[in-house]
Amino acid sequence: MSQTDIANVIIWGMVCCFLAIGVGTHRAWKAGRTKLALVPIILLVAGLLIIPFMLGLVGIGAPGVWIGRAFILFGGIAGLLLFFKFEGKSRA
């Protein structure tokens, strides 16, 4: 695999995590669990804030990017868990 292929896999993985965060948050929100719905969003924001902080201010570089990506990945996993937990449930 070339570096371009690896970069594409990482980019599409992050896109899938963003989608999972969105659908999981939406499902939990519609089920009336607003505090629980914020968990994937908080992980996403933490990941997006860690990446530039580690790159610019601390100067760690690549490990900081991977730490930020890990937060986004955990947000995606949390979003998927919420999606499946609240499947078919609404604020009835």
XYZ file of N, CA and C in Angstrom:
276
model
N 0.834 -1.191 0.000
C 0.000 0.000 0.000
C 0.870 1.242 0.000
N 0.466 2.193 -0.806
C 1.202 3.444 -0.836
C 0.706 4.367 0.269
N 1.434 5.454 0.461
C 1.024 6.402 1.498
C -0.306 7.057 1.161
N -0.571 7.230 -0.122
C -1.854 7.799 -0.529
C -2.999 6.869 -0.155
N -2.809 5.568 -0.354
C -3.852 4.610 0.018
C -4.105 4.619 1.517
N -3.052 4.677 2.296
C -3.186 4.707 3.752
C -3.902 5.984 4.189
N -3.545 7.116 3.577
C -4.212 8.375 3.908
C -5.699 8.317 3.564
N -6.037 7.709 2.440
C -7.440 7.585 2.060
C -8.213 6.715 3.043
N -7.596 5.646 3.515
C -8.255 4.788 4.507
C -8.511 5.567 5.785
N -7.538 6.341 6.210
C -7.695 7.132 7.433
C -8.792 8.187 7.255
N -8.789 8.858 6.110
C -9.795 9.896 5.857
C -11.195 9.292 5.839
N -11.383 8.181 5.128
C -12.710 7.566 5.071
C -13.108 6.986 6.420
N -12.152 6.536 7.210
C -12.452 6.079 8.567
C -12.964 7.214 9.435
N -12.358 8.393 9.302
C -12.822 9.551 10.060
C -14.210 9.986 9.588
N -14.469 9.914 8.280
C -15.796 10.251 7.764
C -16.842 9.309 8.358
N -16.522 8.022 8.416
C -17.448 7.054 9.013
C -17.668 7.343 10.491
N -16.620 7.762 11.191
C -16.773 8.113 12.610
C -17.678 9.332 12.775
N -17.522 10.342 11.894
C -18.392 11.510 11.956
C -19.839 11.109 11.737
N -20.084 10.240 10.777
C -21.453 9.777 10.517
C -22.009 9.004 11.706
N -21.188 8.132 12.301
C -21.642 7.355 13.460
C -21.961 8.264 14.638
N -21.144 9.295 14.828
C -21.406 10.253 15.903
C -22.733 10.967 15.651
N -22.964 11.351 14.409
C -24.199 12.055 14.073
C -25.440 11.214 14.278
N -25.430 9.983 13.764
C -26.646 9.161 13.875
C -26.868 8.693 15.311
N -25.799 8.390 16.025
C -25.945 7.969 17.426
C -26.468 9.087 18.307
N -25.931 10.289 18.105
C -26.397 11.441 18.869
C -27.852 11.739 18.542
N -28.208 11.667 17.276
C -29.590 11.931 16.868
C -30.553 10.921 17.490
N -30.179 9.649 17.471
C -31.048 8.614 18.048
C -31.243 8.817 19.541
N -30.148 9.074 20.255
C -30.251 9.267 21.705
C -31.047 10.533 22.021
N -30.859 11.570 21.232
C -31.579 12.829 21.445
C -33.069 12.628 21.236
N -33.421 11.900 20.180
C -34.839 11.645 19.904
C -35.469 10.765 20.979
N -34.670 9.929 21.638
C -35.182 9.071 22.705
C -35.270 9.816 24.032
N -34.871 11.091 24.048
C -34.967 11.884 25.261
C -33.765 11.793 26.168
N -32.680 11.199 25.726
C -31.465 11.058 26.545
C -30.444 12.108 26.119
N -30.719 13.356 26.446
C -29.893 14.447 25.940
C -28.483 14.442 26.526
N -28.351 14.121 27.811
C -27.009 14.094 28.409
C -26.167 12.978 27.812
N -26.779 11.836 27.580
C -26.066 10.715 26.975
C -25.711 11.016 25.521
N -26.544 11.799 24.870
C -26.290 12.158 23.476
C -25.067 13.059 23.333
N -24.675 13.725 24.398
C -23.530 14.630 24.330
C -22.186 13.918 24.400
N -22.163 12.662 24.825
C -20.897 11.939 24.982
C -20.119 11.846 23.658
N -20.726 11.366 22.550
C -19.955 11.323 21.306
C -19.535 12.702 20.812
N -20.386 13.700 21.056
C -20.046 15.065 20.627
C -18.839 15.581 21.411
N -18.806 15.312 22.706
C -17.678 15.753 23.535
C -16.389 15.066 23.085
N -16.464 13.774 22.774
C -15.277 13.070 22.291
C -14.817 13.625 20.948
N -15.755 13.956 20.078
C -15.408 14.542 18.783
C -14.719 15.886 18.963
N -15.291 16.735 19.786
C -14.703 18.060 20.012
C -13.327 17.931 20.664
N -13.196 17.004 21.612
C -11.888 16.790 22.247
C -10.860 16.358 21.214
N -11.242 15.438 20.335
C -10.315 14.995 19.299
C -9.936 16.108 18.353
N -10.910 16.931 17.968
C -10.620 18.026 17.046
C -9.794 19.125 17.699
N -9.896 19.268 19.019
C -9.081 20.263 19.715
C -7.682 19.746 20.034
N -7.556 18.450 20.262
C -6.253 17.877 20.607
C -5.293 17.942 19.423
N -5.798 17.695 18.216
C -4.910 17.626 17.047
C -4.131 18.932 16.848
N -4.780 20.103 16.728
C -3.972 21.318 16.535
C -3.172 21.703 17.775
N -3.698 21.393 18.965
C -2.965 21.713 20.194
C -1.648 20.950 20.235
N -1.702 19.655 19.946
C -0.489 18.840 19.983
C 0.471 19.228 18.863
N -0.065 19.595 17.709
C 0.807 19.966 16.594
C 1.501 21.296 16.824
N 0.723 22.301 17.240
C 1.271 23.643 17.299
C 1.875 24.040 18.627
N 1.098 23.924 19.682
C 1.545 24.470 20.951
C 2.569 23.588 21.649
N 2.304 22.296 21.670
C 3.198 21.391 22.382
C 4.345 20.943 21.483
N 4.048 20.797 20.191
C 5.076 20.395 19.248
C 5.358 18.905 19.239
N 4.399 18.106 19.701
C 4.610 16.658 19.713
C 4.574 16.108 18.299
N 3.694 16.629 17.466
C 3.632 16.186 16.080
C 2.725 14.997 15.881
N 3.246 13.989 15.201
C 2.434 12.839 14.782
C 1.745 12.107 15.939
N 2.382 11.871 17.080
C 1.653 11.201 18.163
C 0.427 11.979 18.618
N 0.489 13.301 18.586
C -0.664 14.109 18.947
C -1.808 13.941 17.978
N -1.481 13.805 16.697
C -2.511 13.579 15.687
C -3.179 12.236 15.930
N -2.394 11.222 16.258
C -2.971 9.899 16.504
C -3.809 9.887 17.775
N -3.417 10.658 18.774
C -4.229 10.761 19.993
C -5.566 11.417 19.661
N -5.543 12.491 18.877
C -6.780 13.149 18.464
C -7.661 12.232 17.640
N -7.052 11.472 16.732
C -7.825 10.521 15.926
C -8.426 9.428 16.795
N -7.717 9.046 17.846
C -8.254 8.023 18.754
C -9.500 8.545 19.469
N -9.488 9.812 19.886
C -10.676 10.393 20.510
C -11.850 10.394 19.540
N -11.587 10.749 18.281
C -12.654 10.757 17.279
C -13.157 9.337 17.048
N -12.246 8.363 17.023
C -12.650 6.966 16.855
C -13.516 6.508 18.027
N -13.141 6.859 19.251
C -13.954 6.493 20.412
C -15.319 7.174 20.362
N -15.356 8.410 19.847
C -16.642 9.075 19.648
C -17.505 8.336 18.645
N -16.880 7.831 17.573
C -17.618 7.042 16.589
C -18.145 5.744 17.165
N -17.341 5.086 17.990
C -17.784 3.848 18.646
C -18.944 4.150 19.605
N -18.820 5.248 20.367
C -19.908 5.636 21.274
C -21.175 5.959 20.485
N -21.010 6.616 19.331
C -22.162 6.917 18.493
C -22.840 5.661 17.986
N -22.055 4.671 17.572
C -22.648 3.409 17.116
C -23.361 2.684 18.254
N -22.766 2.701 19.437
C -23.418 2.059 20.580
C -24.749 2.731 20.898
N -24.774 4.057 20.846
C -26.029 4.766 21.087
C -27.042 4.465 19.988
N -26.554 4.373 18.757
C -27.445 4.090 17.625
C -28.156 2.760 17.832
N -27.407 1.737 18.213
C -28.022 0.427 18.386
C -28.799 0.308 19.698
N -28.394 1.061 20.718
C -29.104 1.011 22.000
C -30.512 1.596 21.885
N -30.656 2.665 21.132
C -31.936 3.347 21.037
C -32.658 3.056 19.727
N -32.368 1.926 19.123
C -33.037 1.559 17.880
C -34.522 1.340 18.138
N -35.354 2.041 17.394
C -36.791 1.876 17.502
C -37.429 2.576 18.684
N -36.646 3.299 19.477
C -37.196 3.992 20.647
C -37.335 5.469 20.326
N -38.409 6.032 20.792
C -38.616 7.458 20.624
C -39.169 8.025 21.925
N -39.325 9.305 21.957
C -39.761 9.990 23.163
C -41.283 9.904 23.304
N -41.813 8.755 23.397
C -43.266 8.567 23.408
C -43.930 9.063 24.662
